[in-house]
Amino acid sequence: MKDATLISVVTPVYNGARFIKGTYDCLCRQTYTNWEWVVVDDGSTDETRTMLRELGEHDRRISYTRQQNSGAAKLPRDRAVFQSKGPLVLPLDIDDRIEDDYLQRMIERMEETQADIVYPQMVFVNMATGETTLTLPVEGFDTDHVYDGRSLVRMTMPEWSIGCNGGLYRRKVWGNIYWLEEHEPIWVYSDEVDERHYLLLAHRVAFAQARYFYQNHEASITNRVSPKLFHILKTNNQLLDLMEEEFGLDSEEYRLANLKAFYGWRSMTAYYLRHYEELTDADGQIQYDLTQAFSRIDPSLLSRKDRMKFLNLKSGKLLQALMALKYQPRWLTEKVMQRTMTDKYRFEVVRKRTEGMMLQQMRKSYAEAEEKESFAPCAISMFCGNVASGGLVDRLRGAVSLFAACKQAGRDFRLYFTHPFPLTDYLQPNEYDWTIKEQEVTFAPSQSHAVIVDTQTNTEWERQWQQQRFAEELNDHANKQLHFYTNALFSYSLDFSALFNELFRPSERLQASIERAHHIIGGPYVTVSARFCNLLDDFNEETYSEPLSQAGQRQLLDACITQLRHIHRRHQGALVVVCSDSTTFAQAAQGEDYVRVIPGTVSHIGNDTSHHYEYYEKTFLDFFIIADALRAYLLKAPRMHNSGFPYAAARVGQKPYEVVTFEP
């Protein structure tokens, strides 16, 4: 196959280590052998990097690149296409599979028809059961016919009748849709729009008798309750824009896109109402997206049946309320409480809901545990990975709060912090030895008792309630090992600095890094923290926040730099150390000669699973640098997160703290 055309198989991957060997073996079995495998790693935190590098050392057909996590498959896939060398491109997801003669059948069909795109037969497989759930193209579709791309655009709306995963493309049909340093926000369902772009650039589209197995598993985004599922509302709006531009408002294509937008709004509203309890953190963004999607629907292009069924689409809020009566009546009651009694809603509804979900997550740890011959009755602050525990400050303030309650009750306190790293790598016991060994922890229900206390409001009465709850639990279960899962903040009402320093001191390794950081700064300084939560499209994490448009990002970035200058003028002679979850902001800030940024990886332990020391060190460095500052500031514009990180660090160092609020 010396003169055969090179096929570039492109694969985005995020935490796909368990699928890598199977995908590679699948390619190695291909009867068509002139291929390259271009893989772009979207910031994986498992063994993906190691496995792909090892494969690449033994097989030169493999190209591996790693990038910062983008939160969607589009950017790494487009980057892989940009880096590939072949005139033909074939996307293959890391968890999908193809038949051994797949590449052979696809390229033979392309040569036979002179098509710009060849699509396969797409088979949906349930990985848990092996059952085939759907096959595309739909029954009756003429796969022998060669279509022009524009006619297939109509056939892909409002629902797909063909399968596009694993298509073979001539590079020209990708046009300018490839990886770029600058881009508009990327949505999970961006391929809904991209595929129509490809079809609009394709003169001839054919179908091959080659099967692509789309494997559904528990990690698939479509199998998880996630705010990202609502990205379909945004891509539906983008499709409306594309159909208007290409075909016009009076076209059948635009009518079908409008129908798709209507179906999307209706189905996602029902989905939200069914799962709203699991989407609490994203409620505001989802409501906004549903409102925007509804505003784009043109009732005049819908059938009378659809219009009448939904009150002629006059009021999105009224329709949502009526749908709530059908799918989830309790949602209406809670919405009234949320608007009229916000603190009560968060304390009585959201807190109980969160604690219930945490109980479900950790139930298995206790249900399957066996009794131990001996155990020490004590109170343990638990962060061992059997339940979501939040970020570093959430954990530390919860531990300090429990320590304070134990001191008052005369109970032994321990801290079991093992996930995603052992806390002792960074913090050692200072005056009080809080360490406990794994073999000393019992999860047996007869020997242990789990206590969940989740903070939802920063009010004095909730702090008092937490303190009382802790005291009652410590008193009522004196003979058991008490496991506290909590981010309680009532220690802020006490001498937080003294309690923290009684418990913790930096490890020798961390202390050496702190001293190097002070040397890098080179003088007295104030700190400025800013938590963007992906508004600048550069830090994907569990705190739900959609990236701004490029114009919005530039506007916010410029406003933040302006605030830096104001703060610097207030502290003549002092440097400004920037601590932020945005590398974009940190890099822009360093354009000011008075700004310093501590080197290292930006991470958040609430959603990461890495285990190496360097990955998390900067988080601890920033914490102690803030604690040592002359003064700590937090920048807070609309949609920026009101981070508790600099506040806790300033409390530890007993330094002044100020939130700077501004409008971009």
XYZ file of C-alpha atoms in Angstrom:
664
model
C 0.000 0.000 0.000
C 2.958 2.241 -0.746
C 1.034 4.717 -2.944
C -2.208 4.603 -0.942
C -3.719 7.857 0.291
C -2.919 8.723 3.895
C -5.984 8.788 6.164
C -5.625 10.975 9.256
C -7.646 9.444 12.080
C -8.256 12.262 14.597
C -9.264 11.682 18.205
C -9.950 14.060 21.095
C -9.528 12.465 24.519
C -10.207 13.406 28.118
C -9.562 10.819 30.840
C -9.901 8.009 28.317
C -7.086 5.758 29.566
C -9.337 2.708 29.811
C -10.282 2.985 26.120
C -6.873 3.759 24.580
C -5.586 0.215 24.074
C -8.873 -0.926 22.522
C -8.935 1.984 20.066
C -5.296 1.476 19.105
C -5.811 -2.275 18.601
C -8.850 -1.468 16.483
C -6.701 0.684 14.173
C -3.902 -1.867 14.040
C -6.351 -4.498 12.786
C -7.408 -2.347 9.822
C -6.927 -3.967 6.431
C -6.089 -0.494 5.116
C -2.757 0.314 6.739
C -1.780 3.783 5.485
C -3.148 5.789 8.390
C -1.896 8.105 11.103
C -3.523 8.540 14.492
C -3.540 12.157 15.702
C -4.651 12.409 19.328
C -5.147 15.657 21.259
C -5.463 15.272 25.013
C -7.847 17.832 26.521
C -6.028 18.074 29.874
C -6.625 14.524 31.139
C -5.886 13.799 34.786
C -5.704 9.989 34.508
C -3.047 7.830 32.791
C -3.939 9.027 29.283
C -0.702 10.977 28.784
C 1.544 8.114 29.897
C -0.216 5.495 27.796
C -0.261 7.551 24.588
C 3.370 8.590 24.950
C 4.406 4.962 25.411
C 2.419 3.922 22.333
C 3.925 6.789 20.331
C 7.452 5.686 21.207
C 6.792 2.314 19.563
C 4.562 3.398 16.670
C 5.513 6.495 14.661
C 2.016 6.636 13.171
C 0.792 8.069 16.482
C 0.947 11.826 17.104
C 0.121 13.046 20.631
C -0.489 16.608 21.833
C -1.715 17.801 25.214
C -3.628 21.033 25.838
C -5.373 22.751 28.737
C -8.845 21.389 29.355
C -11.502 23.094 27.220
C -14.499 21.174 28.515
C -15.716 20.087 25.058
C -14.537 17.715 22.331
C -14.604 20.313 19.543
C -11.387 22.189 20.310
C -9.140 19.131 20.684
C -10.752 17.498 17.623
C -10.296 20.594 15.474
C -6.722 20.946 16.712
C -6.059 17.318 15.741
C -7.348 18.048 12.220
C -5.164 21.159 12.063
C -2.090 19.094 13.015
C -2.842 16.104 10.794
C -1.035 15.496 7.487
C -3.362 13.391 5.328
C -5.645 14.705 2.569
C -8.435 12.617 4.116
C -9.686 13.067 7.682
C -11.654 10.575 9.768
C -12.807 11.487 13.309
C -12.854 8.545 15.739
C -13.872 9.074 19.362
C -11.718 7.315 21.936
C -14.577 5.178 23.276
C -15.995 4.110 19.899
C -15.010 1.210 17.625
C -14.916 0.394 13.883
C -14.881 -2.855 11.911
C -11.532 -4.261 10.737
C -12.197 -3.346 7.082
C -13.759 0.026 7.940
C -11.074 2.290 6.449
C -10.870 0.085 3.351
C -14.615 0.245 2.705
C -14.773 4.001 3.343
C -11.953 4.967 0.973
C -13.123 2.562 -1.737
C -16.575 4.170 -1.632
C -15.006 7.636 -1.812
C -12.941 6.677 -4.852
C -15.919 5.013 -6.495
C -18.237 8.022 -6.082
C -15.681 10.864 -6.059
C -17.507 12.087 -2.946
C -16.248 14.849 -0.667
C -17.765 13.081 2.352
C -18.550 9.411 2.936
C -20.723 8.512 5.909
C -20.874 5.043 7.506
C -23.635 2.964 8.975
C -23.725 4.161 12.587
C -24.673 1.606 15.243
C -25.494 2.721 18.805
C -24.364 0.196 21.408
C -25.153 0.036 25.123
C -21.786 -0.922 26.636
C -23.390 -2.311 29.783
C -25.610 -4.808 27.918
C -24.075 -4.970 24.444
C -27.542 -4.243 23.034
C -27.878 -2.304 19.776
C -30.346 0.510 20.374
C -30.396 2.413 17.061
C -28.901 2.320 13.616
C -28.444 5.248 11.219
C -29.192 5.958 8.387
C -32.834 5.268 9.184
C -34.624 2.386 7.500
C -35.629 3.230 3.938
C -32.867 5.775 3.383
C -31.228 5.276 -0.032
C -27.568 4.646 0.791
C -26.773 3.829 -2.849
C -27.598 7.360 -3.962
C -24.975 10.120 -4.088
C -26.347 13.354 -2.627
C -25.289 16.967 -2.796
C -24.446 18.353 0.628
C -27.051 21.114 0.695
C -29.926 18.674 0.196
C -28.679 16.579 3.127
C -28.789 19.634 5.381
C -32.579 19.486 5.065
C -32.575 15.748 5.828
C -30.697 16.267 9.116
C -33.472 18.440 10.619
C -35.361 18.440 12.846
C -33.935 15.009 13.704
C -30.965 13.090 12.324
C -31.814 10.461 9.713
C -28.144 9.744 8.949
C -25.145 9.042 11.185
C -22.134 11.328 10.922
C -19.672 9.939 13.470
C -16.672 8.361 11.767
C -17.270 10.021 8.399
C -14.412 10.234 5.892
C -13.842 13.825 4.725
C -11.709 15.476 2.115
C -9.812 18.126 3.998
C -11.328 20.952 1.925
C -14.807 20.483 3.419
C -13.500 21.440 6.851
C -12.942 24.915 5.400
C -11.816 27.261 8.159
C -13.298 25.125 10.922
C -10.092 23.991 12.518
C -8.231 24.655 15.727
C -7.410 28.301 16.371
C -5.849 30.108 19.309
C -8.845 32.470 19.439
C -12.383 31.205 19.158
C -15.928 31.889 20.217
C -17.232 29.829 23.168
C -17.487 26.137 22.337
C -20.639 24.205 23.230
C -20.866 20.466 23.831
C -23.190 20.019 20.833
C -21.140 22.192 18.463
C -21.019 19.294 15.987
C -24.721 19.994 15.335
C -23.597 23.199 13.616
C -20.229 22.028 12.320
C -21.680 19.083 10.414
C -24.012 21.392 8.510
C -21.027 23.570 7.616
C -19.246 20.502 6.228
C -22.306 19.502 4.203
C -22.681 23.009 2.771
C -19.094 22.773 1.463
C -19.549 19.260 0.037
C -20.697 18.837 -3.561
C -21.072 15.065 -3.353
C -21.904 12.939 -0.276
C -22.055 9.138 -0.339
C -22.668 6.304 2.118
C -20.592 3.157 2.682
C -21.451 -0.288 4.008
C -19.048 0.157 6.898
C -20.186 0.032 10.500
C -19.169 2.572 13.150
C -20.050 1.513 16.706
C -21.037 4.462 18.900
C -20.669 3.094 22.414
C -22.804 4.576 25.168
C -21.355 4.221 28.674
C -21.844 5.762 32.099
C -19.246 8.510 31.494
C -20.919 9.780 28.308
C -22.238 13.315 28.672
C -25.634 12.168 27.355
C -25.884 9.640 30.202
C -25.213 12.152 32.987
C -27.395 14.884 34.418
C -25.239 17.847 33.480
C -25.747 21.564 32.773
C -23.802 21.020 29.558
C -26.742 19.109 28.079
C -28.486 22.475 27.758
C -25.863 23.571 25.245
C -28.212 22.101 22.629
C -30.333 25.243 23.088
C -27.389 27.423 22.040
C -26.471 25.302 19.036
C -30.098 25.299 17.902
C -29.961 29.101 17.859
C -26.713 28.935 15.876
C -28.450 26.633 13.378
C -31.216 29.198 12.958
C -28.579 31.815 12.148
C -26.855 29.501 9.658
C -30.088 28.515 7.872
C -31.134 32.166 7.616
C -27.758 33.112 6.148
C -27.574 30.221 3.664
C -31.213 29.705 2.655
C -33.236 32.683 3.888
C -36.111 33.128 6.334
C -38.704 31.823 3.839
C -36.875 28.552 3.129
C -37.878 25.036 4.119
C -34.486 24.667 5.766
C -35.190 27.583 8.114
C -38.662 26.234 8.894
C -37.157 22.877 9.880
C -34.475 24.578 11.978
C -37.245 26.533 13.736
C -39.075 23.263 14.392
C -35.859 21.777 15.784
C -35.468 24.793 18.083
C -39.051 24.310 19.283
C -38.548 20.583 19.949
C -35.289 21.398 21.721
C -36.863 23.996 24.000
C -39.783 21.710 24.834
C -37.656 18.638 25.585
C -35.013 20.515 27.595
C -37.679 22.294 29.660
C -39.161 18.905 30.541
C -35.688 17.525 31.272
C -34.886 20.476 33.537
C -38.119 20.066 35.493
C -37.506 16.352 35.980
C -33.910 16.857 37.142
C -33.935 20.369 38.626
C -32.800 19.103 42.043
C -29.556 17.855 40.510
C -29.036 21.112 38.589
C -29.332 23.589 41.465
C -25.914 25.183 40.954
C -26.698 25.879 37.301
C -30.298 26.997 37.779
C -29.762 30.656 36.827
C -27.823 29.869 33.640
C -30.317 27.207 32.563
C -33.267 29.540 33.076
C -31.488 32.184 30.989
C -30.713 29.688 28.196
C -34.321 28.449 28.115
C -35.592 32.040 27.916
C -33.194 32.898 25.076
C -34.123 29.737 23.173
C -37.848 30.438 23.533
C -37.408 33.997 22.238
C -35.958 32.662 18.956
C -38.938 30.434 18.113
C -41.200 31.789 15.374
C -44.753 30.499 16.088
C -45.919 31.295 12.567
C -43.625 28.588 11.190
C -45.050 25.867 13.469
C -48.104 23.739 12.827
C -51.398 24.873 14.334
C -51.395 21.760 16.528
C -48.042 22.686 18.063
C -49.062 26.312 18.529
C -52.367 25.514 20.182
C -50.893 22.815 22.377
C -48.547 25.397 23.841
C -50.933 28.357 24.053
C -49.715 29.743 20.754
C -46.280 30.272 22.413
C -47.217 33.605 23.999
C -45.389 33.262 27.342
C -42.379 31.064 28.047
C -42.757 31.491 31.834
C -46.411 30.485 31.779
C -45.673 27.485 29.595
C -42.889 26.391 31.918
C -45.251 26.676 34.892
C -47.851 24.539 33.092
C -45.210 21.958 32.205
C -44.120 21.966 35.863
C -47.665 20.972 36.886
C -47.245 17.942 34.639
C -43.653 16.954 35.381
C -42.746 18.386 38.809
C -45.328 20.421 40.796
C -42.930 20.853 43.737
C -40.702 23.015 41.511
C -43.348 25.769 41.522
C -43.505 25.867 45.324
C -39.746 26.008 45.604
C -39.493 28.783 43.010
C -41.902 30.923 45.031
C -39.828 30.323 48.178
C -36.596 31.066 46.290
C -37.894 34.479 45.212
C -39.567 35.485 48.484
C -37.370 33.878 51.172
C -33.933 33.363 49.630
C -31.974 32.415 52.771
C -34.746 30.133 54.006
C -34.880 28.465 50.573
C -31.150 27.812 50.507
C -31.043 26.581 54.084
C -34.154 24.415 54.116
C -34.305 23.263 50.499
C -30.898 23.421 48.825
C -28.913 22.353 51.900
C -31.132 19.310 52.536
C -31.028 18.398 48.856
C -27.221 18.612 48.760
C -26.857 16.593 51.942
C -29.228 13.953 50.556
C -27.146 13.634 47.379
C -23.974 13.346 49.469
C -25.584 10.594 51.524
C -26.351 8.662 48.351
C -22.772 9.069 47.109
C -21.149 7.684 50.241
C -23.753 5.044 51.154
C -21.743 2.243 49.550
C -18.680 2.983 51.726
C -20.687 2.127 54.829
C -23.030 -0.552 53.479
C -20.147 -2.828 52.467
C -17.861 -2.145 55.456
C -16.975 -4.856 57.975
C -16.452 -4.307 61.697
C -12.931 -3.873 63.050
C -11.671 -5.602 66.176
C -10.791 -2.288 67.761
C -11.314 1.361 66.941
C -10.902 4.694 68.677
C -14.082 6.706 69.348
C -13.215 10.131 67.973
C -14.521 12.794 65.600
C -12.974 12.717 62.115
C -13.183 15.356 59.417
C -13.495 13.164 56.308
C -12.106 13.875 52.834
C -11.393 10.435 51.391
C -13.069 10.536 47.984
C -16.303 8.705 48.798
C -18.271 11.942 48.436
C -17.762 15.273 46.642
C -16.055 17.588 49.140
C -15.553 20.951 47.416
C -12.360 22.979 47.139
C -9.452 23.414 49.510
C -10.938 26.221 51.615
C -14.290 24.397 51.891
C -12.422 21.466 53.389
C -10.083 23.393 55.656
C -12.784 25.605 57.184
C -14.930 22.515 57.818
C -12.027 20.769 59.532
C -11.226 23.829 61.667
C -14.907 24.172 62.636
C -15.024 20.539 63.785
C -11.763 20.990 65.672
C -13.272 23.955 67.530
C -16.370 21.923 68.428
C -14.209 19.010 69.631
C -12.169 21.317 71.870
C -15.347 22.606 73.467
C -16.808 19.092 73.903
C -13.554 17.509 75.061
C -13.512 14.994 72.157
C -10.510 13.761 70.183
C -10.252 15.313 66.701
C -8.741 13.678 63.630
C -8.474 14.674 59.974
C -8.659 11.963 57.319
C -7.701 13.852 54.137
C -6.486 11.366 51.514
C -8.196 12.395 48.256
C -7.127 13.480 45.689
C -3.823 13.696 47.604
C -2.655 13.177 51.202
C -2.910 16.531 52.943
C 0.312 15.704 54.820
C 2.205 16.287 51.554
C 1.501 19.993 52.051
C 0.363 20.555 55.656
C 1.775 18.902 58.754
C 0.353 18.839 62.310
C 1.564 21.847 64.263
C 0.562 21.903 67.941
C -2.186 19.277 67.689
C -1.666 15.836 66.097
C -4.711 15.263 63.909
C -3.304 12.374 61.837
C -5.048 9.005 61.651
C -4.018 5.883 59.746
C -6.243 4.160 57.196
C -6.450 0.995 59.309
C -7.735 3.043 62.239
C -10.802 4.281 60.342
C -13.907 2.105 60.529
C -16.915 2.472 58.235
C -18.945 -0.302 59.893
C -22.399 1.128 60.771
C -22.234 -0.417 64.255
C -18.966 1.403 64.966
C -19.309 4.662 63.032
C -21.840 7.413 62.484
C -21.805 9.782 59.497
C -22.745 13.430 59.948
C -23.358 15.665 56.898
C -23.476 19.440 57.384
C -23.395 21.460 54.171
C -23.133 25.257 54.219
C -25.484 27.189 51.940
C -25.807 30.662 53.508
C -23.249 32.945 55.102
C -25.527 34.024 57.944
C -24.906 34.160 61.672
C -27.983 32.069 62.462
C -26.760 29.252 60.184
C -23.363 29.347 61.899
C -25.097 29.042 65.267
C -27.202 26.165 63.954
C -24.069 24.383 62.732
C -22.367 24.819 66.105
C -25.386 23.434 67.924
C -25.675 20.486 65.501
C -22.003 19.595 66.015
C -22.357 19.752 69.802
C -25.426 17.478 69.739
C -23.768 14.883 67.500
C -20.580 14.836 69.588
C -22.646 14.355 72.744
C -25.091 11.757 71.404
C -22.517 9.383 69.890
C -19.702 9.321 72.410
C -18.916 5.622 71.850
C -18.745 5.748 68.061
C -16.313 7.028 65.502
C -18.011 10.150 64.183
C -17.379 10.931 60.519
C -18.104 14.571 59.711
C -18.586 15.494 56.056
C -18.775 19.243 56.271
C -17.682 22.630 54.994
C -19.135 24.391 58.047
C -17.934 27.964 58.451
C -18.754 28.796 62.078
C -15.021 28.751 62.864
C -14.944 32.151 61.102
C -16.982 33.455 64.063
C -14.242 32.213 66.411
C -10.483 32.811 66.379
C -9.991 31.150 63.002
C -6.317 32.119 62.748
C -5.390 30.611 66.126
C -7.367 27.415 65.462
C -5.860 27.009 61.984
C -2.297 27.556 63.191
C -2.814 25.165 66.082
C -3.615 22.480 63.528
C -1.377 23.233 60.554
C 2.073 24.252 59.447
C 3.534 23.942 55.924
C 5.494 20.777 55.174
C 9.232 21.236 54.683
C 8.834 20.962 50.922
C 6.001 23.478 50.811
C 7.828 25.856 53.173
C 10.849 25.845 50.865
C 8.545 26.726 47.934
C 6.927 29.526 49.958
C 10.370 31.020 50.628
C 11.251 30.786 46.910
C 7.970 32.512 46.077
C 8.792 35.390 48.424
C 12.164 35.682 46.704
C 10.436 35.818 43.289
C 8.115 38.580 44.523
C 11.077 40.519 45.857
C 9.453 42.987 48.262
C 6.326 43.993 50.206
C 3.111 43.235 48.349
C -0.662 43.089 48.323
C -2.587 40.267 46.644
C -5.426 40.480 44.143
C -7.539 37.374 43.638
C -10.029 36.807 40.831
C -12.173 33.726 40.261
C -13.587 33.652 36.732
C -14.870 30.045 36.661
C -14.360 29.776 32.893
C -15.799 33.183 31.931
C -12.546 33.685 30.008
C -12.848 30.191 28.526
C -9.620 28.889 30.048
C -10.504 26.998 33.225
C -13.153 24.305 32.989
C -14.453 23.203 36.383
C -17.539 22.060 38.232
C -18.678 25.552 39.259
C -21.029 26.188 36.376
C -20.267 29.275 34.323
C -20.529 29.688 30.562
C -17.671 31.500 28.807
C -18.314 35.005 27.575
C -18.094 35.937 23.914
C -14.697 37.137 22.722
C -15.868 40.745 22.973
C -17.195 40.106 26.472
C -13.936 38.431 27.506
C -11.874 41.392 26.289
C -14.184 43.839 28.062
C -13.984 41.953 31.372
C -10.227 41.483 31.072
C -9.650 45.196 30.419
C -11.859 46.120 33.381
C -9.896 43.789 35.682
C -6.569 45.302 34.595
C -8.014 48.754 35.307
C -8.894 47.618 38.841
C -5.331 46.333 39.292
C -4.032 49.808 38.457
C -6.408 51.418 40.961
C -5.256 49.036 43.697
C -1.592 49.666 42.879
C -2.111 53.415 43.195
C -3.497 52.830 46.701
C -0.304 51.006 47.695
C 2.607 52.993 46.295
C 5.862 51.143 46.892
C 4.163 47.734 47.144
C 3.977 45.083 44.435
C 0.751 43.333 43.414
C 0.639 39.524 43.409
C -2.170 38.114 41.254
C -3.807 34.837 42.329
C -6.425 33.657 39.852
C -7.985 30.592 38.251
C -7.524 32.272 34.841
C -4.169 31.981 33.109
C -5.451 34.528 30.585
C -5.888 37.143 33.311
C -2.582 36.232 34.981
C -0.683 36.599 31.698
C -2.377 39.904 30.868
C -1.685 41.230 34.384
C 2.026 40.538 34.020
C 2.108 43.232 31.370
C 2.042 45.651 34.331
C 5.587 45.986 35.698
C 4.430 45.967 39.352
C 2.577 42.623 39.024
C 3.936 39.238 40.089
C 2.419 35.789 39.563
C 3.626 32.702 41.405
C 4.580 30.047 38.795
C 2.758 26.727 38.786
C -0.306 24.845 37.594
C -3.733 26.353 38.219
C -5.951 23.634 39.684
C -9.066 23.098 41.770
C -9.271 19.994 43.926
C -13.062 19.942 43.759
C -13.030 18.521 40.229
C -9.534 17.107 39.657
C -8.262 13.558 40.096
C -4.521 14.055 39.634
C -2.204 12.770 42.314
C 1.225 14.297 41.707
C 2.607 16.883 44.118
C 3.390 19.717 41.688
C -0.136 19.737 40.268
C -1.625 21.092 43.500
C 1.283 22.989 45.016
C 0.370 26.391 43.555
C -3.005 26.285 45.333
C -1.221 26.031 48.685
C 1.429 28.555 47.668
C -1.199 31.142 46.747
C -2.952 30.511 50.054
C 0.111 31.230 52.174
C 1.250 34.111 49.952
C -2.139 35.755 50.556
C -1.823 35.066 54.288
C 1.554 36.889 54.310
C 0.404 39.915 52.248
C -0.020 43.467 53.498
C -3.640 43.336 52.350
C -5.805 40.968 50.284
C -8.300 41.964 47.592
C -10.902 40.018 45.619
C -12.131 41.348 42.252
C -15.861 40.773 41.805
C -17.753 41.686 38.647
C -21.154 40.224 37.659
C -20.891 36.457 37.059
C -17.423 36.270 38.636
C -17.351 33.877 41.596
C -17.370 35.313 45.117
C -14.463 33.098 46.149
C -13.894 32.329 49.808
C -10.265 31.364 49.153
C -8.606 34.781 49.690
C -10.906 35.535 52.612
C -9.839 32.374 54.484
C -6.148 32.994 53.693
C -6.389 36.591 54.918
C -8.073 35.376 58.121
C -5.207 32.931 58.725
C -2.666 35.746 58.336
C -4.888 38.233 60.206
C -4.626 40.645 57.275
C -7.140 43.225 55.986
C -9.457 41.901 53.266
C -11.594 43.785 50.752
C -13.939 42.825 47.918
C -13.677 45.228 44.956
C -16.962 45.188 43.043
C -17.189 46.773 39.601
C -19.038 46.691 36.284
C -16.981 45.874 33.153
